Coordinates of C-alpha atoms and ligand atoms in Angstrom, one line a residue:
M18 CA 78.1 124.4 72.2
T19 CA 79.2 122.0 74.9
G20 CA 82.9 122.2 74.4
A21 CA 83.2 118.4 74.1
Q22 CA 85.9 117.4 71.7
P23 CA 85.7 114.3 69.5
L24 CA 88.1 111.8 71.1
P25 CA 90.1 111.0 68.0
A26 CA 90.9 114.7 67.5
L27 CA 91.9 115.0 71.2
H28 CA 94.2 112.0 70.9
A29 CA 95.7 113.3 67.7
L30 CA 96.5 116.6 69.5
A31 CA 97.9 114.8 72.6
G32 CA 100.0 112.6 70.3
R33 CA 101.8 115.7 68.9
F34 CA 103.6 116.2 72.3
P35 CA 106.7 114.1 73.1
T36 CA 107.0 111.6 75.8
G37 CA 108.0 113.3 79.1
F38 CA 106.2 116.5 78.1
V39 CA 105.2 118.4 81.3
W40 CA 101.4 118.8 81.6
G41 CA 101.0 121.5 84.3
T42 CA 98.7 124.0 85.8
A43 CA 99.8 127.2 87.6
T44 CA 98.7 129.4 90.5
A45 CA 100.2 132.0 92.7
A46 CA 100.1 132.3 96.5
Y47 CA 98.3 135.6 97.0
Q48 CA 95.7 134.6 94.4
I49 CA 94.6 131.4 96.0
E50 CA 95.9 130.8 99.5
G51 CA 93.9 133.2 101.7
A52 CA 94.9 132.9 105.4
W53 CA 96.5 136.2 105.0
N54 CA 97.5 136.6 108.7
E55 CA 97.4 133.0 110.0
D56 CA 100.0 130.9 111.7
G57 CA 102.5 133.8 111.9
K58 CA 102.3 135.1 108.3
G59 CA 103.5 138.7 107.9
E60 CA 101.7 141.2 105.7
S61 CA 102.5 141.5 102.0
I62 CA 102.2 144.6 99.9
W63 CA 98.9 143.3 98.5
D64 CA 97.4 142.9 102.0
V65 CA 98.1 146.6 102.5
F66 CA 97.3 147.8 99.0
C67 CA 93.8 146.1 98.9
R68 CA 92.7 148.2 101.9
I69 CA 93.0 151.5 99.9
P70 CA 89.5 152.4 98.8
G71 CA 88.9 152.2 95.1
V72 CA 92.1 150.4 94.0
I73 CA 90.5 146.9 93.6
E74 CA 87.6 146.7 91.1
D75 CA 85.2 144.9 93.4
G76 CA 86.7 146.4 96.6
R77 CA 87.8 142.9 97.8
S78 CA 91.1 141.4 98.6
G79 CA 93.0 138.0 98.6
A80 CA 92.6 137.8 102.4
E81 CA 90.4 134.6 102.0
T82 CA 90.1 134.0 98.3
C83 CA 90.0 130.2 97.5
D84 CA 91.2 129.3 101.1
H85 CA 93.7 127.0 99.5
Y86 CA 95.8 127.2 102.7
H87 CA 93.1 125.2 104.5
L88 CA 91.9 123.2 101.5
L89 CA 95.3 122.1 100.4
D90 CA 94.7 118.3 100.4
D91 CA 91.4 118.7 98.4
D92 CA 93.2 120.9 95.9
L93 CA 96.1 118.4 95.5
D94 CA 93.4 115.7 94.9
L95 CA 91.9 117.9 92.3
L96 CA 95.2 118.4 90.5
A97 CA 95.8 114.6 90.5
D98 CA 92.2 114.1 89.2
L99 CA 93.0 116.5 86.4
G100 CA 95.8 114.3 85.3
A101 CA 98.5 117.0 85.7
S102 CA 102.1 115.8 85.8
A103 CA 103.4 119.1 87.2
Y104 CA 102.2 122.1 89.3
R105 CA 103.6 125.6 89.4
F106 CA 102.9 127.4 92.6
S107 CA 104.5 130.3 94.4
V108 CA 105.8 130.7 97.9
A109 CA 104.5 133.7 99.8
W110 CA 107.7 135.3 101.0
S111 CA 106.0 136.8 104.1
R112 CA 104.6 133.4 105.1
V113 CA 108.1 132.0 105.7
L114 CA 109.9 135.3 106.6
P115 CA 107.2 137.6 108.2
E116 CA 109.6 140.6 108.1
G117 CA 111.1 139.6 104.8
R118 CA 114.4 138.7 106.4
G119 CA 115.7 137.4 109.6
R120 CA 113.1 135.6 111.7
I121 CA 111.8 132.3 110.2
N122 CA 108.1 131.4 110.5
E123 CA 108.2 127.6 110.9
P124 CA 104.4 127.0 110.4
G125 CA 104.8 128.8 107.0
F126 CA 107.5 126.4 105.9
A127 CA 105.4 123.5 107.2
F128 CA 102.7 124.5 104.8
Y129 CA 105.0 124.4 101.8
E130 CA 106.6 121.2 102.9
R131 CA 103.1 119.6 103.1
L132 CA 102.4 121.0 99.6
V133 CA 105.5 119.6 98.1
D134 CA 105.2 116.3 99.8
G135 CA 101.6 116.1 98.8
L136 CA 102.5 116.7 95.2
L137 CA 105.3 114.1 95.2
Q138 CA 103.0 111.5 96.8
R139 CA 100.6 112.0 93.9
G140 CA 103.4 111.8 91.3
I141 CA 103.2 115.5 90.4
R142 CA 106.4 117.5 89.8
P143 CA 106.7 120.8 91.7
F144 CA 107.8 124.0 89.9
V145 CA 108.3 126.6 92.6
T146 CA 108.1 130.3 91.9
L147 CA 109.9 132.3 94.5
Y148 CA 108.4 135.7 93.8
H149 CA 104.9 136.2 92.3
W150 CA 104.3 139.9 93.3
D151 CA 103.6 139.6 97.1
L152 CA 106.6 141.4 98.6
P153 CA 106.7 141.5 102.4
Q154 CA 105.3 144.8 103.6
A155 CA 108.3 145.1 106.0
L156 CA 110.6 145.2 103.0
Q157 CA 108.4 147.7 101.2
E158 CA 108.9 149.9 104.2
R159 CA 112.7 149.6 103.7
G160 CA 112.4 150.8 100.1
G161 CA 111.0 147.6 98.4
W162 CA 112.2 147.0 94.9
L163 CA 113.7 150.5 94.8
A164 CA 116.2 149.6 97.5
D165 CA 119.8 148.8 96.5
D166 CA 119.8 145.9 99.0
I167 CA 116.9 144.0 97.5
P168 CA 118.9 141.6 95.3
A169 CA 120.7 140.5 98.5
W170 CA 117.4 140.2 100.5
F171 CA 115.9 138.1 97.6
A172 CA 119.0 135.9 97.5
D173 CA 118.9 135.3 101.2
Y174 CA 115.2 134.3 101.0
A175 CA 115.8 132.1 98.0
S176 CA 118.7 130.4 99.7
L177 CA 116.5 129.6 102.7
V178 CA 113.6 128.2 100.7
V179 CA 115.9 126.0 98.7
A180 CA 117.7 124.8 101.8
R181 CA 114.3 123.6 103.1
L182 CA 112.7 122.3 99.9
G183 CA 115.6 121.7 97.6
D184 CA 115.9 118.0 98.5
R185 CA 112.4 117.5 96.9
V186 CA 112.2 120.4 94.4
R187 CA 114.4 120.7 91.3
D188 CA 112.7 123.3 89.3
W189 CA 112.8 126.9 90.5
V190 CA 111.4 130.1 88.9
T191 CA 113.0 133.1 90.5
L192 CA 110.5 135.8 89.4
N193 CA 107.1 135.9 87.8
E194 CA 106.8 138.6 85.1
P195 CA 109.3 141.2 86.3
Q196 CA 107.9 143.5 83.7
V197 CA 104.6 143.6 85.5
T198 CA 106.2 144.1 89.0
A199 CA 108.1 147.1 87.6
F200 CA 105.6 148.7 85.3
A201 CA 102.2 147.9 86.9
G202 CA 103.7 148.7 90.3
Y203 CA 105.7 151.8 89.4
Q204 CA 104.5 153.2 86.0
S205 CA 100.8 152.7 85.7
G206 CA 100.5 152.3 89.4
V207 CA 97.6 149.7 89.3
H208 CA 99.6 147.3 91.5
P209 CA 101.3 148.1 94.8
P210 CA 102.9 150.4 95.7
G211 CA 100.9 152.4 93.2
V212 CA 103.7 154.6 92.0
K213 CA 103.4 156.4 88.6
D214 CA 106.9 157.2 87.6
T215 CA 108.8 155.7 84.6
A216 CA 112.3 156.4 86.1
S217 CA 111.3 154.4 89.2
A218 CA 109.9 151.6 87.1
L219 CA 113.2 151.3 85.3
I220 CA 115.2 151.2 88.5
V221 CA 112.8 148.5 89.8
A222 CA 113.2 146.5 86.6
H223 CA 117.0 146.8 87.0
H224 CA 116.9 145.6 90.6
L225 CA 114.6 142.7 89.5
L226 CA 117.3 141.6 87.0
L227 CA 120.0 141.8 89.6
A228 CA 117.8 139.9 92.1
H229 CA 117.3 137.2 89.5
R230 CA 121.0 136.8 89.1
A231 CA 121.7 136.9 92.9
G232 CA 118.8 134.5 93.5
A233 CA 119.9 132.1 90.8
A234 CA 123.4 131.9 92.4
A235 CA 121.9 131.4 95.8
I236 CA 119.6 128.6 94.5
R237 CA 122.5 126.8 92.9
A238 CA 124.7 127.2 96.0
A239 CA 121.9 125.6 98.2
S240 CA 121.2 122.7 95.8
S241 CA 123.5 121.2 93.2
E242 CA 120.4 119.6 91.6
A243 CA 118.6 122.8 91.1
R244 CA 117.4 124.0 87.7
V245 CA 116.8 127.8 87.5
G246 CA 114.4 129.7 85.3
I247 CA 112.4 132.9 85.2
A248 CA 108.8 133.5 83.9
L249 CA 108.5 136.4 81.4
N250 CA 105.3 137.7 80.0
L251 CA 106.0 138.0 76.3
S252 CA 103.7 139.1 73.5
P253 CA 104.5 139.6 69.8
A254 CA 104.1 143.3 68.8
H255 CA 102.6 143.7 65.4
P256 CA 102.4 147.0 63.4
A257 CA 99.0 148.4 62.7
S258 CA 100.0 149.0 59.0
A259 CA 102.8 148.3 56.5
S260 CA 104.2 151.8 56.9
A261 CA 107.8 152.3 58.0
E262 CA 106.6 154.4 61.0
D263 CA 104.3 151.6 62.3
G264 CA 107.1 149.1 61.7
E265 CA 109.4 151.1 63.8
A266 CA 106.6 151.5 66.5
A267 CA 106.3 147.7 66.6
R268 CA 110.1 147.3 67.0
M269 CA 110.0 149.7 69.9
A270 CA 107.1 147.9 71.5
D271 CA 108.9 144.7 71.2
G272 CA 112.0 146.3 72.6
A273 CA 110.3 147.8 75.6
G274 CA 108.1 144.8 76.4
N275 CA 110.1 141.7 75.3
R276 CA 113.8 142.6 74.6
W277 CA 114.1 144.7 77.7
F278 CA 114.3 141.5 79.8
L279 CA 115.3 138.9 77.2
D280 CA 118.4 140.7 76.0
P281 CA 120.0 141.1 79.5
L282 CA 119.0 137.6 80.5
F283 CA 120.8 136.2 77.5
G284 CA 124.0 138.3 78.1
R285 CA 123.4 141.1 75.7
G286 CA 122.8 144.0 78.0
Y287 CA 119.8 146.4 77.6
P288 CA 118.6 146.9 74.0
Q289 CA 120.4 150.1 72.8
D290 CA 117.5 151.4 70.7
V291 CA 115.2 151.4 73.8
V292 CA 117.9 152.8 76.0
E293 CA 118.3 155.7 73.6
R294 CA 114.6 156.4 73.7
Y295 CA 114.5 156.4 77.5
G296 CA 117.4 158.9 77.5
E297 CA 118.1 160.3 80.9
V298 CA 115.9 157.8 82.8
A299 CA 117.7 154.8 81.3
P300 CA 119.2 152.5 84.0
P301 CA 123.0 151.9 84.2
P302 CA 124.3 149.3 81.7
L303 CA 124.3 145.6 82.6
E304 CA 127.7 144.7 81.2
G305 CA 128.8 141.1 82.0
Y306 CA 125.3 140.3 83.2
D307 CA 123.9 136.9 82.3
G308 CA 120.7 135.2 83.5
A309 CA 122.4 131.8 83.5
L310 CA 119.0 130.1 82.7
D311 CA 118.5 126.4 82.7
F312 CA 115.1 127.2 81.2
L313 CA 113.0 130.1 80.2
G314 CA 109.4 130.3 81.1
I315 CA 107.0 132.2 78.8
N316 CA 103.6 133.5 80.0
Y317 CA 101.6 134.0 76.9
Y318 CA 98.1 135.5 76.7
T319 CA 97.8 137.7 73.6
R320 CA 99.6 139.9 71.0
N321 CA 99.8 143.7 70.8
I322 CA 99.0 145.8 67.8
V323 CA 100.7 149.2 67.8
R324 CA 101.0 152.3 65.7
A325 CA 103.5 155.2 65.6
A326 CA 102.9 157.9 68.2
P327 CA 105.6 160.5 67.6
G328 CA 104.8 162.6 70.6
T329 CA 105.4 159.7 73.1
K330 CA 108.6 158.7 74.9
L331 CA 108.9 155.4 73.1
G332 CA 107.1 156.4 69.9
F333 CA 104.3 153.9 69.9
E334 CA 100.8 153.4 71.2
P335 CA 98.6 150.3 71.3
L336 CA 95.5 149.9 69.3
P337 CA 92.3 148.6 70.9
P338 CA 92.2 144.8 70.3
E339 CA 89.9 143.5 67.7
G340 CA 88.2 140.2 66.9
A341 CA 87.3 137.5 69.5
L342 CA 88.3 138.7 72.9
T343 CA 88.6 137.1 76.4
E344 CA 86.8 138.7 79.3
M345 CA 90.1 140.6 80.0
G346 CA 89.5 142.3 76.6
W347 CA 92.6 140.5 75.2
E348 CA 92.5 139.2 71.6
I349 CA 92.4 135.5 71.3
Y350 CA 95.4 134.9 69.1
P351 CA 96.9 131.4 69.3
D352 CA 99.3 132.1 66.4
G353 CA 101.1 134.5 68.6
L354 CA 102.1 131.7 70.9
R355 CA 103.8 129.8 68.1
E356 CA 105.3 133.0 66.9
I357 CA 106.8 134.0 70.2
L358 CA 108.1 130.5 71.0
L359 CA 109.8 130.3 67.6
R360 CA 111.2 133.8 67.8
V361 CA 112.7 133.3 71.3
H362 CA 114.1 129.9 70.1
R363 CA 115.7 131.5 67.1
D364 CA 117.0 134.7 68.6
Y365 CA 118.1 133.5 72.0
A366 CA 118.3 129.7 71.8
P367 CA 117.3 129.0 75.5
R368 CA 118.3 125.5 76.6
E369 CA 114.7 124.7 77.3
L370 CA 111.4 126.5 77.1
F371 CA 108.3 126.1 79.2
I372 CA 105.0 127.9 78.7
T373 CA 104.7 128.8 82.4
E374 CA 101.3 130.4 81.9
S375 CA 98.6 130.5 79.3
G376 CA 94.9 130.7 79.7
A377 CA 91.8 132.9 79.4
A378 CA 89.1 134.6 81.5
F379 CA 85.5 134.0 80.5
P380 CA 82.3 134.8 82.4
D381 CA 81.8 131.3 83.7
G382 CA 78.8 130.2 85.8
P383 CA 78.6 127.6 88.6
D384 CA 77.5 124.9 86.1
G385 CA 81.1 124.8 84.9
D386 CA 80.2 124.9 81.2
D387 CA 82.9 126.9 79.5
P388 CA 83.1 125.9 75.8
A389 CA 85.1 129.1 75.0
R390 CA 87.9 128.1 77.3
V391 CA 87.9 124.5 75.8
E392 CA 88.3 126.1 72.4
Y393 CA 91.0 128.4 73.7
L394 CA 93.0 125.5 75.2
E395 CA 92.6 123.4 72.1
S396 CA 93.9 126.2 69.8
H397 CA 96.8 127.2 72.1
F398 CA 97.9 123.6 72.7
S399 CA 97.8 123.2 68.9
A400 CA 100.0 126.3 68.5
A401 CA 102.4 124.8 71.1
A402 CA 102.6 121.6 69.1
D403 CA 103.2 123.5 65.9
A404 CA 106.2 125.2 67.6
I405 CA 107.6 121.8 68.7
D406 CA 107.2 120.7 65.0
D407 CA 109.2 123.8 64.1
G408 CA 112.1 122.5 66.3
V409 CA 111.4 124.6 69.5
R410 CA 112.7 122.9 72.7
L411 CA 109.4 123.3 74.4
R412 CA 109.3 121.0 77.4
G413 CA 106.0 121.8 79.1
Y414 CA 102.8 123.8 79.3
F415 CA 101.2 125.2 82.5
V416 CA 97.6 126.3 82.1
W417 CA 96.7 129.4 84.0
S418 CA 95.0 128.6 86.2
L419 CA 94.1 125.5 88.3
L420 CA 91.4 127.5 90.1
D421 CA 89.4 130.7 89.6
N422 CA 91.1 133.2 91.8
F423 CA 91.9 136.8 92.9
E424 CA 92.8 138.6 89.7
W425 CA 94.9 141.4 91.4
H426 CA 93.4 144.9 90.9
L427 CA 90.4 143.3 89.1
G428 CA 89.5 141.4 92.2
F429 CA 87.2 138.5 91.7
T430 CA 85.7 139.9 88.5
K431 CA 87.6 137.5 86.2
R432 CA 87.7 133.7 86.2
F433 CA 90.6 131.9 84.6
G434 CA 90.2 128.5 86.3
L435 CA 89.9 125.0 85.0
V436 CA 87.9 124.6 88.2
Y437 CA 85.1 126.9 89.2
V438 CA 85.3 128.3 92.8
D439 CA 82.3 129.5 94.7
Y440 CA 83.9 132.2 96.8
E441 CA 81.2 132.0 99.5
T442 CA 81.2 128.3 100.1
K443 CA 84.7 127.6 98.7
Q444 CA 83.2 124.7 96.7
R445 CA 85.2 123.6 93.7
T446 CA 83.5 122.3 90.5
I447 CA 85.6 121.0 87.6
K448 CA 84.6 122.9 84.4
S449 CA 84.3 121.4 80.9
S450 CA 87.8 122.9 80.3
G451 CA 89.1 120.9 83.3
R452 CA 87.6 117.8 81.8
F453 CA 89.1 118.6 78.4
Y454 CA 92.5 119.2 80.1
R455 CA 92.2 115.9 81.9
Q456 CA 91.6 114.0 78.7
L457 CA 94.4 115.8 76.9
A458 CA 97.0 115.4 79.7
T459 CA 96.0 111.8 80.4
A460 CA 96.3 110.9 76.7
G461 CA 99.5 112.9 76.4
R462 CA 101.3 111.3 79.4
Ligands
IFM511 O1 96.6 136.2 87.1 C1 97.7 136.6 86.4 C2 99.0 136.0 86.9 O2 99.2 136.2 88.3 C3 100.2 136.5 86.2 N1 100.0 136.3 84.8 C4 98.8 136.8 84.2 C5 97.6 136.2 84.9 C6 96.3 136.7 84.3 O3 96.2 138.1 84.3

């Protein structure tokens, strides 16, 4: 297999997306920037966490990673070469505010100004994520996401970034995947700060929702043009069998994973069925809370199949995925993308939807031949087009990711890029999937 698509098929797929559709790719600061301590940057929780022996699969860190910080212009050229009309990146909070609050690091801002200006010069629309998991270590030492003050710290940071970049950036994503920040950081403990305590995870999730609201208000106060969104990782939860017990298990899995954030963001408070299950560890209610979203971002990778597990807190457990898997061990399930888009559209009616991430890890080599990813993209873009046909207000699709990069606790063992990165030489090679994306995006624009 070469992954080459017949041109008529590719044009037919591109033709299913409306004029103005946003063709994007996405990255995050800690995963690609490197330069962890250069030009006045403060430490983030990932800088510190990666030093703990045994927590990162290959023992490495994002200290250097793709060295995007120094190779910015080359990477912007790559983006333009790929035909992208938009780029979603994140600001490293500790690069602009080394202590998380107070003292501003001007060289840090200069980097993001150069990034935004470089995008605009190339006709690429910036979508800026304010928080993609790299909390300043100085704030962690003041309690991090468990601290009652963190919504205010986040709002101050958001206000500052928007004051600097808001004349050139309209589209803001407050938080990336708050569910992961809360539950990987504080329940499974595979992310910093490595805590394993459900009650803490729920407090963190609560503070993240409050931070989103405070951040959204700060963004709008700093720029009347701003459009505010959030990126949620959502997956359909399917029952392992037709039994009533497994049906209930799937409802709880959906409640804990999807509705836990969707319901409050759309003004409904926490889902009562899940609150009851959490019992004494449930957070306080979110009455009167609303996410006030101009758009909702969905990060989609796979679905979950679950069965009843009566002895567990939430009453469900996941089954091992089956069928074709990505290197993450995630089932390749494009129908789930259409399903989740349609479900969110019907149940919550967001003004606009974006796929803020979707992509796959495969064991790619330096030749950049990745037919499996081409197939993955083709099937997932088709699913997105199906959702548009169904009436979903889907405005754009950001492929995860522009570059191979540091996959958090899995280190450099997983490659998601449209572009292969040799981590020793930093050389970039466009993969077949990158060429497929270029043809699709160019035909679609
Ligand atoms: O690499 C991550 C990204 O940072 C957040 N969403 C999922 C991706 C793949 O695991």
